[in-house]
Amino acid sequence: MVLVAAIAAGVLINTAGLLQTQAEATGEESTQQVSDRIQIQSATGVVGAENITRVNLTVTKAPGAGDIQLANLTYQFVTNDKVVTDVMETDDPANGSSVTRITADTEDNVITSRNDRYTLSFVAEDTLGGDLEGGERVSVTLTTAAGASTVTELRVPDSLVDRSAVSL
């Protein structure tokens, strides 16, 4: 009888340890999904033929976020008639997206500091299915590998006449 009680106690202790480990891992994942966000500092558009031909987003990491690998960043553009989802290309911008380092402590495409700034560039024809016209609105979602998302809405000014670039 004492032997059975000892075995049962051992099983309970092992189960409690396993549950604690799983709970810690779940907590860490949940924290990363909430805190490892990317922050959009500014959004600009390059004007060509009175349409937006390129969208540039200047980004950094949000306060409290860990390192963010931009090569694993998923983007989604939602226009009035299209939804485009893809992953940032840091080495081969064939899909119309590219990453440029503005200021960073490292030479790679990993945001390691709140002082790091990168430009995410999107060719409208390739990533949005066409140029953006004056007055158009686009919703942009950037999702890190940890699953944290940042959503912003870009608004194209009504008039793009005689402009080479605009703030979105």
Short mmCIF file of C-alpha atoms in Angstrom, two decimals:
data_model
loop_
_atom_site.label_atom_id
_atom_site.label_comp_id
_atom_site.label_asym_id
_atom_site.label_seq_id
_atom_site.Cartn_x
_atom_site.Cartn_y
_atom_site.Cartn_z
CA MET A 1 0.00 0.00 0.00
CA VAL A 2 2.86 2.38 0.84
CA LEU A 3 4.56 1.41 -2.43
CA VAL A 4 1.44 2.28 -4.45
CA ALA A 5 1.17 5.65 -2.71
CA ALA A 6 4.85 6.38 -3.40
CA ILE A 7 4.46 5.55 -7.12
CA ALA A 8 1.31 7.70 -7.35
CA ALA A 9 3.12 10.61 -5.68
CA GLY A 10 6.02 10.25 -8.15
CA VAL A 11 3.64 10.30 -11.12
CA LEU A 12 1.91 13.41 -9.75
CA ILE A 13 5.24 15.21 -9.27
CA ASN A 14 6.38 14.34 -12.82
CA THR A 15 3.04 15.46 -14.26
CA ALA A 16 3.19 18.76 -12.35
CA GLY A 17 6.72 19.39 -13.65
CA LEU A 18 5.64 18.69 -17.23
CA LEU A 19 2.62 20.98 -16.93
CA GLN A 20 4.80 23.75 -15.48
CA THR A 21 7.26 23.47 -18.38
CA GLN A 22 4.43 23.59 -20.93
CA ALA A 23 2.87 26.59 -19.19
CA GLU A 24 6.19 28.48 -19.24
CA ALA A 25 6.66 27.78 -22.95
CA THR A 26 3.10 28.90 -23.73
CA GLY A 27 3.65 32.08 -21.69
CA GLU A 28 6.86 32.91 -23.58
CA GLU A 29 5.16 32.36 -26.95
CA SER A 30 2.21 34.53 -25.94
CA THR A 31 4.53 37.30 -24.75
CA GLN A 32 6.42 37.24 -28.07
CA GLN A 33 3.16 37.41 -30.02
CA VAL A 34 2.20 40.54 -28.12
CA SER A 35 5.55 42.29 -27.65
CA ASP A 36 7.72 41.41 -30.68
CA ARG A 37 5.93 43.92 -32.89
CA ILE A 38 7.37 46.06 -35.62
CA GLN A 39 6.59 49.77 -35.48
CA ILE A 40 6.00 51.90 -38.58
CA GLN A 41 7.71 55.29 -38.18
CA SER A 42 6.62 56.80 -41.50
CA ALA A 43 5.08 55.92 -44.85
CA THR A 44 5.84 57.64 -48.15
CA GLY A 45 4.90 57.09 -51.74
CA VAL A 46 6.95 57.69 -54.89
CA VAL A 47 4.88 59.39 -57.59
CA GLY A 48 5.22 58.48 -61.26
CA ALA A 49 2.71 59.36 -64.01
CA GLU A 50 0.43 60.89 -61.34
CA ASN A 51 0.11 57.56 -59.45
CA ILE A 52 1.95 56.01 -56.52
CA THR A 53 4.44 53.56 -58.03
CA ARG A 54 6.36 52.62 -54.86
CA VAL A 55 5.42 52.53 -51.17
CA ASN A 56 8.22 52.99 -48.61
CA LEU A 57 7.71 52.18 -44.91
CA THR A 58 10.34 53.23 -42.38
CA VAL A 59 10.27 50.74 -39.50
CA THR A 60 11.86 49.93 -36.17
CA LYS A 61 10.92 47.54 -33.38
CA ALA A 62 8.28 48.41 -30.82
CA PRO A 63 9.28 49.09 -27.20
CA GLY A 64 10.01 45.84 -25.37
CA ALA A 65 10.34 43.79 -28.56
CA GLY A 66 13.11 41.29 -29.10
CA ASP A 67 15.24 41.10 -32.24
CA ILE A 68 13.16 41.09 -35.43
CA GLN A 69 14.40 39.30 -38.55
CA LEU A 70 13.03 41.25 -41.52
CA ALA A 71 13.52 38.30 -43.88
CA ASN A 72 10.76 36.51 -41.94
CA LEU A 73 8.36 39.45 -42.00
CA THR A 74 5.00 38.78 -43.66
CA TYR A 75 3.17 41.68 -45.26
CA GLN A 76 -0.41 42.02 -46.39
CA PHE A 77 -1.88 44.84 -48.48
CA VAL A 78 -5.66 45.16 -48.67
CA THR A 79 -7.09 47.52 -51.31
CA ASN A 80 -10.68 48.00 -52.45
CA ASP A 81 -10.44 45.03 -54.79
CA LYS A 82 -7.35 42.99 -53.83
CA VAL A 83 -5.64 41.25 -50.95
CA VAL A 84 -1.93 40.56 -51.44
CA THR A 85 0.08 38.56 -48.88
CA ASP A 86 3.76 37.67 -49.17
CA VAL A 87 7.03 37.46 -47.24
CA MET A 88 9.72 40.16 -47.40
CA GLU A 89 12.59 39.33 -49.74
CA THR A 90 15.86 40.69 -48.40
CA ASP A 91 18.22 39.01 -50.89
CA ASP A 92 16.18 38.78 -54.10
CA PRO A 93 13.57 41.52 -54.54
CA ALA A 94 11.92 39.70 -57.47
CA ASN A 95 8.51 39.85 -55.77
CA GLY A 96 8.65 43.65 -55.65
CA SER A 97 9.69 44.06 -52.01
CA SER A 98 13.09 45.01 -50.62
CA VAL A 99 14.78 46.04 -47.36
CA THR A 100 17.25 48.91 -47.02
CA ARG A 101 19.18 49.67 -43.85
CA ILE A 102 19.03 53.35 -42.83
CA THR A 103 20.73 53.17 -39.43
CA ALA A 104 21.59 49.97 -37.60
CA ASP A 105 24.19 48.56 -35.24
CA THR A 106 24.65 45.49 -37.47
CA GLU A 107 25.12 44.91 -41.21
CA ASP A 108 22.27 42.40 -41.52
CA ASN A 109 18.50 42.76 -41.81
CA VAL A 110 17.77 42.14 -38.13
CA ILE A 111 16.37 44.95 -36.01
CA THR A 112 18.33 44.59 -32.77
CA SER A 113 17.91 48.05 -31.27
CA ARG A 114 15.18 50.67 -31.00
CA ASN A 115 17.65 52.99 -32.76
CA ASP A 116 17.75 50.77 -35.86
CA ARG A 117 15.78 52.06 -38.85
CA TYR A 118 15.04 50.16 -42.04
CA THR A 119 13.05 51.01 -45.14
CA LEU A 120 10.68 48.38 -46.47
CA SER A 121 10.06 49.17 -50.14
CA PHE A 122 7.18 47.82 -52.20
CA VAL A 123 6.79 48.25 -55.95
CA ALA A 124 3.06 48.94 -56.34
CA GLU A 125 2.72 47.07 -59.64
CA ASP A 126 4.25 43.89 -58.15
CA THR A 127 2.97 43.95 -54.56
CA LEU A 128 -0.39 45.70 -54.98
CA GLY A 129 -1.31 44.55 -58.46
CA GLY A 130 -1.12 48.09 -59.81
CA ASP A 131 -0.25 51.68 -59.00
CA LEU A 132 -2.23 53.59 -56.38
CA GLU A 133 -4.35 56.52 -57.48
CA GLY A 134 -5.13 59.75 -55.66
CA GLY A 135 -7.66 59.32 -52.85
CA GLU A 136 -7.10 55.55 -52.57
CA ARG A 137 -6.78 53.81 -49.18
CA VAL A 138 -4.70 50.73 -48.43
CA SER A 139 -4.55 48.70 -45.24
CA VAL A 140 -1.08 47.29 -44.45
CA THR A 141 -0.43 44.48 -41.97
CA LEU A 142 3.14 43.55 -41.00
CA THR A 143 3.50 40.29 -39.05
CA THR A 144 6.75 39.15 -37.42
CA ALA A 145 7.89 35.54 -37.23
CA ALA A 146 6.67 35.47 -33.60
CA GLY A 147 3.15 36.29 -34.83
CA ALA A 148 2.90 39.90 -33.61
CA SER A 149 1.03 42.11 -36.09
CA THR A 150 1.03 45.82 -36.80
CA VAL A 151 -1.84 47.24 -38.86
CA THR A 152 -1.94 50.70 -40.40
CA GLU A 153 -3.99 52.42 -43.03
CA LEU A 154 -2.29 54.39 -45.78
CA ARG A 155 -4.19 57.20 -47.51
CA VAL A 156 -3.03 58.57 -50.85
CA PRO A 157 -3.54 62.35 -51.18
CA ASP A 158 -6.31 63.32 -53.58
CA SER A 159 -3.97 65.19 -55.90
CA LEU A 160 -0.59 63.90 -57.04
CA VAL A 161 -0.05 66.48 -59.78
CA ASP A 162 3.47 67.98 -59.90
CA ARG A 163 4.69 65.84 -56.99
CA SER A 164 7.53 63.34 -56.93
CA ALA A 165 6.85 61.95 -53.44
CA VAL A 166 4.09 62.18 -50.83
CA SER A 167 3.46 61.23 -47.26
CA LEU A 168 0.91 58.43 -46.94
#
